């Protein structure tokens, strides 16, 4: 038995087409016809096809890295004896944190969103990225090698050599509140094409390949501390001989990248159009970038080499060679809107919409 519709549903809808449009094989079709029962048609307030999802993050993301490298090498010779100590150390300490939160997904390509009434149409739009809270990263690196040669007494010979190569990678990458990029070759409009010259007032918004907005509210904090304190000691007692040679090569890479509130880029070759239109058109538009809060990067480098020769009645030779590179740069980006796409079309003339939509549905 056929379902009886309410009397309002049986009334003809002025200026609308009661026939569904065929699905476009190259993409997806989102269509909300006006004749659906109210309890079905009143779900979402916009029609979406191939749009990226929104990313929301609320809270604190924290990373704490600690690296300690303290090699020790010693040669101690008593009277009429000899001692040799050789040590070589290679250290690679990678504690680079990457913190990302509130990232909107990218919009797809080749989609069509057709809607009616006051609903907005989104086709291939990038998702919004929203972050509330804090991204905190702290890195501490300590490199303190010790090399010692002690000739304790007549005829004693002590020879100590130490070679150290260390690379500390502790720079942080922090990204929060970034909108997704819009897709390409999308179309957002009111619905199936009307007969030429037919006018229809549409009060919703059309977004085709629009970049998502990026919002960041909070703080990004990166604190990097690097301490390099090599120690080389040679002690020669009466009648003794001591040699201590130390070579150190160290690189501290603690540069930070902080990105907050970046709007997604708009896509290319998108269509946002309709007939008589009172809403907003966005065809491949770049997203809004908004950042409220602070980006903080604190770097501290401490280099304190110690080389000691003590000829206590004997002969000593203390040599120390140090090469150190501190890279504690910071790149901070906040509140940057996305770039608009190329080859996009926004229009509000019914004849143009008729031609384009008819071609796409053929």
PDB file of N, CA and C in Angstrom, residues 316-349:
ATOM      1  N   UNK A 316     104.921  16.449  30.958  1.00  0.00           N
ATOM      2  CA  UNK A 316     103.515  16.221  30.603  1.00  0.00           C
ATOM      3  C   UNK A 316     103.213  16.854  29.251  1.00  0.00           C
ATOM      4  N   UNK A 317     102.224  16.304  28.584  1.00  0.00           N
ATOM      5  CA  UNK A 317     101.754  16.844  27.303  1.00  0.00           C
ATOM      6  C   UNK A 317     100.231  16.676  27.262  1.00  0.00           C
ATOM      7  N   UNK A 318      99.520  17.782  27.312  1.00  0.00           N
ATOM      8  CA  UNK A 318      98.053  17.761  27.263  1.00  0.00           C
ATOM      9  C   UNK A 318      97.588  18.524  26.031  1.00  0.00           C
ATOM     10  N   UNK A 319      96.911  17.819  25.146  1.00  0.00           N
ATOM     11  CA  UNK A 319      96.416  18.427  23.912  1.00  0.00           C
ATOM     12  C   UNK A 319      94.916  18.181  23.794  1.00  0.00           C
ATOM     13  N   UNK A 320      94.206  19.224  23.449  1.00  0.00           N
ATOM     14  CA  UNK A 320      92.752  19.124  23.286  1.00  0.00           C
ATOM     15  C   UNK A 320      92.319  19.883  22.042  1.00  0.00           C
ATOM     16  N   UNK A 321      91.573  19.219  21.179  1.00  0.00           N
ATOM     17  CA  UNK A 321      91.041  19.816  19.954  1.00  0.00           C
ATOM     18  C   UNK A 321      89.527  19.654  19.975  1.00  0.00           C
ATOM     19  N   UNK A 322      88.809  20.765  19.857  1.00  0.00           N
ATOM     20  CA  UNK A 322      87.348  20.742  19.923  1.00  0.00           C
ATOM     21  C   UNK A 322      86.744  21.438  18.718  1.00  0.00           C
ATOM     22  N   UNK A 323      85.767  20.774  18.110  1.00  0.00           N
ATOM     23  CA  UNK A 323      84.969  21.382  17.041  1.00  0.00           C
ATOM     24  C   UNK A 323      83.494  21.242  17.444  1.00  0.00           C
ATOM     25  N   UNK A 324      82.817  22.351  17.526  1.00  0.00           N
ATOM     26  CA  UNK A 324      81.425  22.326  17.964  1.00  0.00           C
ATOM     27  C   UNK A 324      80.575  23.221  17.067  1.00  0.00           C
ATOM     28  N   UNK A 325      79.383  22.730  16.742  1.00  0.00           N
ATOM     29  CA  UNK A 325      78.422  23.484  15.937  1.00  0.00           C
ATOM     30  C   UNK A 325      77.077  23.461  16.647  1.00  0.00           C
ATOM     31  N   UNK A 326      76.590  24.647  16.978  1.00  0.00           N
ATOM     32  CA  UNK A 326      75.270  24.791  17.581  1.00  0.00           C
ATOM     33  C   UNK A 326      74.303  25.340  16.532  1.00  0.00           C
ATOM     34  N   UNK A 327      73.260  24.605  16.242  1.00  0.00           N
ATOM     35  CA  UNK A 327      72.213  25.082  15.341  1.00  0.00           C
ATOM     36  C   UNK A 327      70.923  25.141  16.149  1.00  0.00           C
ATOM     37  N   UNK A 328      70.566  26.330  16.565  1.00  0.00           N
ATOM     38  CA  UNK A 328      69.386  26.510  17.405  1.00  0.00           C
ATOM     39  C   UNK A 328      68.431  27.518  16.764  1.00  0.00           C
ATOM     40  N   UNK A 329      68.306  27.431  15.454  1.00  0.00           N
ATOM     41  CA  UNK A 329      67.433  28.353  14.739  1.00  0.00           C
ATOM     42  C   UNK A 329      65.965  28.067  15.074  1.00  0.00           C
ATOM     43  N   UNK A 330      65.132  29.040  14.840  1.00  0.00           N
ATOM     44  CA  UNK A 330      63.695  28.899  15.051  1.00  0.00           C
ATOM     45  C   UNK A 330      62.944  29.453  13.844  1.00  0.00           C
ATOM     46  N   UNK A 331      61.959  28.691  13.372  1.00  0.00           N
ATOM     47  CA  UNK A 331      61.053  29.139  12.318  1.00  0.00           C
ATOM     48  C   UNK A 331      59.652  29.145  12.904  1.00  0.00           C
ATOM     49  N   UNK A 332      59.057  30.324  13.001  1.00  0.00           N
ATOM     50  CA  UNK A 332      57.752  30.476  13.624  1.00  0.00           C
ATOM     51  C   UNK A 332      56.790  31.116  12.635  1.00  0.00           C
ATOM     52  N   UNK A 333      55.679  30.439  12.356  1.00  0.00           N
ATOM     53  CA  UNK A 333      54.656  30.931  11.434  1.00  0.00           C
ATOM     54  C   UNK A 333      53.315  30.893  12.147  1.00  0.00           C
ATOM     55  N   UNK A 334      52.580  31.980  12.075  1.00  0.00           N
ATOM     56  CA  UNK A 334      51.294  32.042  12.765  1.00  0.00           C
ATOM     57  C   UNK A 334      50.337  32.959  12.018  1.00  0.00           C
ATOM     58  N   UNK A 335      49.058  32.547  11.992  1.00  0.00           N
ATOM     59  CA  UNK A 335      48.021  33.391  11.423  1.00  0.00           C
ATOM     60  C   UNK A 335      48.219  33.731   9.972  1.00  0.00           C
ATOM     61  N   UNK A 336      48.424  32.720   9.126  1.00  0.00           N
ATOM     62  CA  UNK A 336      48.671  32.948   7.700  1.00  0.00           C
ATOM     63  C   UNK A 336      47.521  32.346   6.898  1.00  0.00           C
ATOM     64  N   UNK A 337      46.909  33.136   6.065  1.00  0.00           N
ATOM     65  CA  UNK A 337      45.817  32.660   5.224  1.00  0.00           C
ATOM     66  C   UNK A 337      46.362  31.841   4.059  1.00  0.00           C
ATOM     67  N   UNK A 338      45.540  30.909   3.575  1.00  0.00           N
ATOM     68  CA  UNK A 338      45.947  30.058   2.465  1.00  0.00           C
ATOM     69  C   UNK A 338      45.890  30.787   1.135  1.00  0.00           C
ATOM     70  N   UNK A 339      46.634  30.275   0.175  1.00  0.00           N
ATOM     71  CA  UNK A 339      46.640  30.842  -1.165  1.00  0.00           C
ATOM     72  C   UNK A 339      45.364  30.447  -1.916  1.00  0.00           C
ATOM     73  N   UNK A 340      44.892  31.343  -2.724  1.00  0.00           N
ATOM     74  CA  UNK A 340      43.766  31.030  -3.592  1.00  0.00           C
ATOM     75  C   UNK A 340      44.207  30.175  -4.763  1.00  0.00           C
ATOM     76  N   UNK A 341      43.298  29.338  -5.247  1.00  0.00           N
ATOM     77  CA  UNK A 341      43.616  28.472  -6.378  1.00  0.00           C
ATOM     78  C   UNK A 341      43.548  29.213  -7.699  1.00  0.00           C
ATOM     79  N   UNK A 342      43.858  28.515  -8.773  1.00  0.00           N
ATOM     80  CA  UNK A 342      43.863  29.084 -10.115  1.00  0.00           C
ATOM     81  C   UNK A 342      42.757  28.459 -10.956  1.00  0.00           C
ATOM     82  N   UNK A 343      42.294  29.216 -11.918  1.00  0.00           N
ATOM     83  CA  UNK A 343      41.329  28.688 -12.876  1.00  0.00           C
ATOM     84  C   UNK A 343      39.976  28.378 -12.271  1.00  0.00           C
ATOM     85  N   UNK A 344      39.530  29.145 -11.254  1.00  0.00           N
ATOM     86  CA  UNK A 344      38.247  28.905 -10.621  1.00  0.00           C
ATOM     87  C   UNK A 344      37.200  29.884 -11.145  1.00  0.00           C
ATOM     88  N   UNK A 345      35.928  29.487 -11.012  1.00  0.00           N
ATOM     89  CA  UNK A 345      34.845  30.288 -11.557  1.00  0.00           C
ATOM     90  C   UNK A 345      33.743  30.450 -10.531  1.00  0.00           C
ATOM     91  N   UNK A 346      33.347  31.698 -10.277  1.00  0.00           N
ATOM     92  CA  UNK A 346      32.173  31.988  -9.455  1.00  0.00           C
ATOM     93  C   UNK A 346      31.260  32.886 -10.263  1.00  0.00           C
ATOM     94  N   UNK A 347      29.976  32.529 -10.299  1.00  0.00           N
ATOM     95  CA  UNK A 347      29.050  33.290 -11.119  1.00  0.00           C
ATOM     96  C   UNK A 347      27.644  33.104 -10.576  1.00  0.00           C
ATOM     97  N   UNK A 348      26.751  33.989 -10.948  1.00  0.00           N
ATOM     98  CA  UNK A 348      25.378  33.925 -10.459  1.00  0.00           C
ATOM     99  C   UNK A 348      24.363  34.081 -11.577  1.00  0.00           C
ATOM    100  N   UNK A 349      24.716  33.724 -12.796  1.00  0.00           N
ATOM    101  CA  UNK A 349      23.808  33.878 -13.922  1.00  0.00           C
ATOM    102  C   UNK A 349      23.213  32.527 -14.291  1.00  0.00           C
TER     103      UNK A 349
END
